[in-house]
Short mmCIF file of C-alpha atoms in Angstrom, two decimals:
data_model
loop_
_atom_site.label_atom_id
_atom_site.label_comp_id
_atom_site.label_asym_id
_atom_site.label_seq_id
_atom_site.Cartn_x
_atom_site.Cartn_y
_atom_site.Cartn_z
CA MET A 121 27.68 81.19 -58.25
CA LYS A 122 24.92 79.30 -60.01
CA ILE A 123 25.50 75.72 -61.14
CA ARG A 124 24.59 76.85 -64.65
CA GLU A 125 27.63 79.19 -64.60
CA VAL A 126 29.88 76.41 -63.28
CA VAL A 127 28.84 74.21 -66.19
CA GLN A 128 29.59 76.97 -68.72
CA LEU A 129 32.92 77.84 -67.13
CA LEU A 130 34.13 74.24 -67.17
CA ASN A 131 32.68 73.50 -70.61
CA ALA A 132 31.06 70.57 -68.85
CA LYS A 133 28.07 68.28 -69.26
CA VAL A 134 25.22 67.84 -66.79
CA ILE A 135 24.49 64.14 -66.21
CA SER A 136 21.94 64.34 -63.43
CA GLY A 137 19.94 67.09 -61.74
CA HIS A 138 19.01 69.19 -64.79
CA ASP A 139 16.23 70.77 -62.74
CA TYR A 140 18.63 72.28 -60.20
CA LEU A 141 20.89 74.39 -62.44
CA GLU A 142 19.80 77.60 -60.73
CA ALA A 143 21.09 76.31 -57.36
CA GLU A 144 23.85 78.42 -55.79
CA VAL A 145 27.24 77.19 -54.57
CA GLU A 146 29.65 79.19 -52.46
CA TYR A 147 32.58 76.87 -51.76
CA THR A 148 34.57 74.29 -53.70
CA PHE A 149 36.48 71.33 -52.32
CA ALA A 150 38.72 69.32 -54.64
CA SER A 151 39.66 65.83 -53.49
CA ASP A 152 39.82 62.18 -54.50
CA LEU A 153 39.95 61.11 -50.86
CA MET A 154 36.47 60.59 -49.48
CA SER A 155 37.60 60.60 -45.84
CA ASP A 156 38.78 64.19 -46.41
CA VAL A 157 35.42 65.09 -47.92
CA LEU A 158 33.73 63.70 -44.79
CA THR A 159 35.60 66.22 -42.61
CA ILE A 160 34.07 69.29 -44.28
CA GLU A 161 31.65 71.30 -42.17
CA LYS A 162 30.73 74.06 -44.63
CA GLU A 163 27.48 74.13 -46.60
CA ASN A 164 26.78 75.03 -50.26
CA ILE A 165 29.76 73.07 -51.50
CA LEU A 166 30.72 72.01 -54.98
CA LEU A 167 32.84 68.85 -54.91
CA LEU A 168 35.49 68.44 -57.60
CA THR A 169 36.75 64.88 -57.79
CA GLY A 170 38.40 62.39 -60.09
CA LEU A 171 36.94 59.51 -58.10
CA ALA A 172 33.95 58.16 -59.98
CA ASN A 173 32.33 55.34 -58.05
CA LEU A 174 29.32 54.73 -55.81
CA GLN A 175 31.22 55.81 -52.70
CA THR A 176 31.62 59.31 -54.17
CA ILE A 177 27.83 59.60 -54.20
CA ARG A 178 27.40 57.97 -50.76
CA THR A 179 30.06 60.23 -49.24
CA SER A 180 28.34 63.29 -50.69
CA GLU A 181 25.00 62.10 -49.34
CA MET A 182 26.47 61.84 -45.81
CA SER A 183 28.27 65.20 -46.16
CA GLU A 184 25.19 67.06 -47.41
CA ILE A 185 26.94 67.83 -50.70
CA SER A 186 24.51 68.05 -53.62
CA ASN A 187 26.85 69.21 -56.38
CA ILE A 188 29.57 67.00 -57.83
CA VAL A 189 31.89 67.68 -60.78
CA PHE A 190 33.86 64.71 -62.11
CA VAL A 191 37.13 65.97 -63.61
CA ARG A 192 39.75 64.27 -65.83
CA LYS A 193 37.05 62.83 -68.16
CA LYS A 194 35.74 60.48 -65.47
CA LYS A 195 32.24 59.20 -66.17
CA ALA A 196 29.37 58.44 -63.80
CA THR A 197 27.95 54.91 -64.00
CA PRO A 198 24.17 54.23 -64.25
CA GLU A 199 24.20 53.08 -60.58
CA MET A 200 25.82 56.37 -59.54
CA ILE A 201 23.31 58.39 -61.53
CA GLN A 202 20.41 56.48 -59.97
CA LEU A 203 21.69 57.04 -56.44
CA ALA A 204 22.33 60.70 -57.22
CA GLU A 205 18.79 61.14 -58.54
CA GLU A 206 17.35 59.53 -55.39
CA ASN A 207 19.20 62.20 -53.40
CA ASP A 208 18.39 65.16 -55.70
CA MET A 209 22.04 65.66 -56.60
CA ILE A 210 23.63 67.38 -59.55
CA LEU A 211 26.30 65.37 -61.38
CA ILE A 212 28.54 67.11 -63.91
CA GLU A 213 31.23 65.59 -66.13
CA CYS A 214 34.20 67.73 -67.13
CA ASP A 215 37.18 66.94 -69.39
CA TYR A 216 39.53 69.37 -67.62
CA SER A 217 42.17 68.37 -65.06
CA MET A 218 41.49 68.94 -61.37
CA PHE A 219 44.03 71.80 -61.43
CA LYS A 220 42.49 73.57 -64.40
CA ALA A 221 38.93 73.18 -63.11
CA SER A 222 39.99 74.40 -59.64
CA GLY A 223 41.82 77.38 -61.11
CA LEU A 224 38.89 78.47 -63.25
CA LEU A 225 36.41 78.20 -60.37
CA TYR A 226 38.71 79.96 -57.91
CA THR A 227 39.31 82.82 -60.34
CA ALA A 228 35.58 83.12 -60.88
CA GLY A 229 35.02 83.64 -57.17
CA LEU A 230 34.21 80.30 -55.57
CA LYS A 231 35.83 80.08 -52.12
CA PRO A 232 38.04 77.38 -50.60
CA VAL A 233 36.65 75.62 -47.50
CA TYR A 234 39.91 76.43 -45.66
CA MET B 207 13.51 52.90 -31.10
CA ASN B 208 15.75 50.08 -32.36
CA PHE B 209 17.09 49.21 -35.77
CA GLU B 210 19.47 46.57 -37.03
CA PHE B 211 21.31 46.43 -40.35
CA ASN B 212 23.62 43.78 -41.78
CA VAL B 213 26.90 44.81 -43.40
CA GLU B 214 28.62 42.63 -45.96
CA GLY B 215 32.43 42.52 -45.88
CA GLY B 216 34.09 43.39 -49.18
CA ASN B 217 30.92 44.64 -50.87
CA PHE B 218 31.57 48.29 -51.64
CA THR B 219 28.41 48.55 -53.72
CA LYS B 220 26.34 48.33 -50.56
CA ALA B 221 28.68 50.26 -48.24
CA GLY B 222 26.75 53.13 -46.74
CA THR B 223 23.24 51.69 -47.03
CA ALA B 224 22.81 51.50 -43.25
CA SER B 225 24.01 55.10 -42.85
CA SER B 226 21.71 56.21 -45.65
CA GLN B 227 18.69 54.55 -44.04
CA LEU B 228 19.54 55.99 -40.64
CA LYS B 229 19.83 59.46 -42.17
CA LYS B 230 16.27 59.18 -43.54
CA ILE B 231 14.98 58.02 -40.14
CA LEU B 232 16.69 60.89 -38.28
CA LYS B 233 15.28 63.41 -40.76
CA GLN B 234 11.80 62.05 -40.13
CA LEU B 235 12.43 62.47 -36.40
CA ASN B 236 13.31 66.14 -37.04
CA VAL B 237 16.77 65.82 -35.55
CA ASP B 238 18.92 68.92 -36.18
CA SER B 239 20.68 68.65 -39.55
CA LYS B 240 24.14 69.33 -38.09
CA VAL B 241 23.65 66.55 -35.55
CA ILE B 242 22.41 64.21 -38.29
CA LYS B 243 25.56 64.91 -40.27
CA ARG B 244 27.81 64.07 -37.31
CA ILE B 245 25.94 60.81 -36.71
CA VAL B 246 25.87 59.60 -40.30
CA VAL B 247 29.50 60.56 -41.02
CA ALA B 248 30.63 58.58 -37.95
CA LEU B 249 28.42 55.62 -38.87
CA TYR B 250 29.43 55.71 -42.52
CA GLU B 251 33.14 55.60 -41.67
CA ALA B 252 32.48 52.70 -39.30
CA GLU B 253 30.40 50.92 -41.92
CA VAL B 254 33.13 51.38 -44.53
CA ASN B 255 35.61 49.90 -42.03
CA ILE B 256 33.56 46.69 -41.80
CA VAL B 257 33.30 46.49 -45.59
CA ALA B 258 37.02 47.20 -45.94
CA HIS B 259 38.41 44.95 -43.23
CA ALA B 260 35.89 42.38 -41.96
CA TYR B 261 34.00 39.40 -43.38
CA SER B 262 30.59 40.39 -42.10
CA GLY B 263 29.03 42.59 -39.50
CA LYS B 264 25.92 44.18 -38.12
CA VAL B 265 24.89 47.64 -37.00
CA ILE B 266 22.59 47.95 -34.00
CA ILE B 267 21.03 51.35 -33.42
CA ASP B 268 19.11 52.57 -30.42
CA ILE B 269 17.51 56.02 -30.59
CA SER B 270 16.13 57.59 -27.42
CA THR B 271 14.90 61.13 -26.81
CA ASP B 272 18.31 62.59 -25.96
CA ARG B 273 20.88 60.27 -27.54
CA ILE B 274 21.65 57.71 -30.19
CA ASP B 275 23.73 54.63 -29.53
CA MET B 276 25.31 52.78 -32.41
CA VAL B 277 27.03 49.42 -31.99
CA LEU B 278 28.92 47.82 -34.87
CA GLU B 279 29.98 44.23 -34.39
CA ASP B 280 32.01 42.42 -36.99
CA GLU B 281 33.52 39.06 -37.62
CA GLY B 282 36.96 39.73 -38.98
CA PRO B 283 40.69 39.88 -38.36
CA GLY B 284 40.38 42.26 -35.40
CA ILE B 285 42.70 45.16 -34.56
CA PRO B 286 46.00 44.15 -32.88
CA ASP B 287 46.88 47.66 -31.66
CA ILE B 288 43.89 49.98 -31.25
CA SER B 289 45.91 53.06 -30.20
CA LEU B 290 48.04 52.70 -33.35
CA ALA B 291 44.88 52.31 -35.47
CA MET B 292 43.51 55.52 -33.94
CA GLN B 293 46.50 57.52 -35.22
CA GLN B 294 45.70 59.69 -38.19
CA GLY B 295 47.44 58.36 -41.28
CA TYR B 296 47.86 54.78 -40.06
CA SER B 297 46.09 52.27 -42.27
CA THR B 298 46.23 48.60 -43.23
CA ALA B 299 43.70 49.03 -46.05
CA SER B 300 44.14 47.19 -49.34
CA SER B 301 44.63 48.91 -52.67
CA ALA B 302 41.00 48.04 -53.51
CA VAL B 303 39.86 50.07 -50.49
CA ARG B 304 42.09 52.98 -51.49
CA GLU B 305 40.60 52.95 -54.98
CA MET B 306 37.23 53.54 -53.32
CA GLY B 307 38.51 56.79 -51.83
CA PHE B 308 39.25 55.45 -48.36
CA GLY B 309 42.16 53.77 -46.59
CA ALA B 310 44.13 56.90 -45.72
CA GLY B 311 44.03 56.27 -41.99
CA MET B 312 41.34 58.85 -41.30
CA GLY B 313 38.31 56.70 -40.56
CA LEU B 314 38.79 56.20 -36.82
CA PRO B 315 39.85 59.84 -36.19
CA ASN B 316 36.82 60.99 -38.21
CA MET B 317 34.56 58.77 -36.10
CA LYS B 318 36.08 60.13 -32.90
CA ASN B 319 35.58 63.74 -34.04
CA ASN B 320 31.93 63.19 -34.88
CA CYS B 321 30.66 61.29 -31.85
CA ASP B 322 30.49 62.10 -28.15
CA GLU B 323 31.48 58.64 -26.96
CA LEU B 324 33.59 56.07 -28.77
CA THR B 325 34.86 52.75 -27.46
CA ILE B 326 36.54 50.06 -29.51
CA THR B 327 37.20 46.54 -28.33
CA SER B 328 38.79 43.95 -30.52
CA GLU B 329 39.99 40.38 -30.48
CA VAL B 330 42.55 39.39 -33.08
CA GLY B 331 41.23 36.61 -35.30
CA LYS B 332 37.68 37.06 -34.07
CA GLY B 333 36.39 40.56 -34.66
CA THR B 334 35.83 44.11 -33.49
CA ILE B 335 33.07 45.90 -31.59
CA VAL B 336 32.72 49.66 -32.05
CA LYS B 337 30.34 51.57 -29.78
CA MET B 338 29.48 55.16 -30.60
CA ALA B 339 27.05 57.56 -28.98
CA VAL B 340 25.94 61.02 -30.00
CA CYS B 341 23.81 63.43 -27.93
CA LEU B 342 20.81 64.56 -29.94
CA ASN B 343 20.29 67.89 -28.19
CA GLN B 344 23.38 69.91 -29.03
CA ASN B 345 23.52 73.68 -29.10
#
């Protein structure tokens, strides 16, 4: 699924990475625990999280995750956006709950990592 | 090839900067991307541990043709029972650490899973030394 479709499906707002909306994602992982995110071995992942701080971006950098959706109306700070831009990441803000966002993406065909 | 980075205890804004810099170096050295991920995930967890638990620390990295050695030395409270700390789910992290998305007792198991050699020595009231090594040529 293209990031552009994810944004439409979640009625969300792109905060960073506007140039990469044609990028494809295959899997979604939903977690607020960064240590769990660090265990993922799959590629082409979309991370759904309600944790909006610098460590979300750092964890994604280490895990080779380039696509992050912040759920539950969480907002990215300027420092997060800067770090995301340095790493060519896409940041998306979404007002839906983690459950609703997960359900919509799952129904639309994105796969779980396990 | 040797590198050294300082890690500041309690400063979550800077947590991960050493891992980030190492990742860039390893990419320049054309190390396999899966191997890079193992190395930086292990180092990042170890770095977060210093930030979360110690007062200060340093990361010493030695890259040779076939392996990378990473030593993290900190000045901090130390670990009274290392085997207990290695158990998944055991954590002494503060609520501030948990708010950062860590502190679930997964750091040390994650480090173990991502490196080929891991040794931890610690002295209560003084500090902890973590030594990790990863083979660079993995198939």
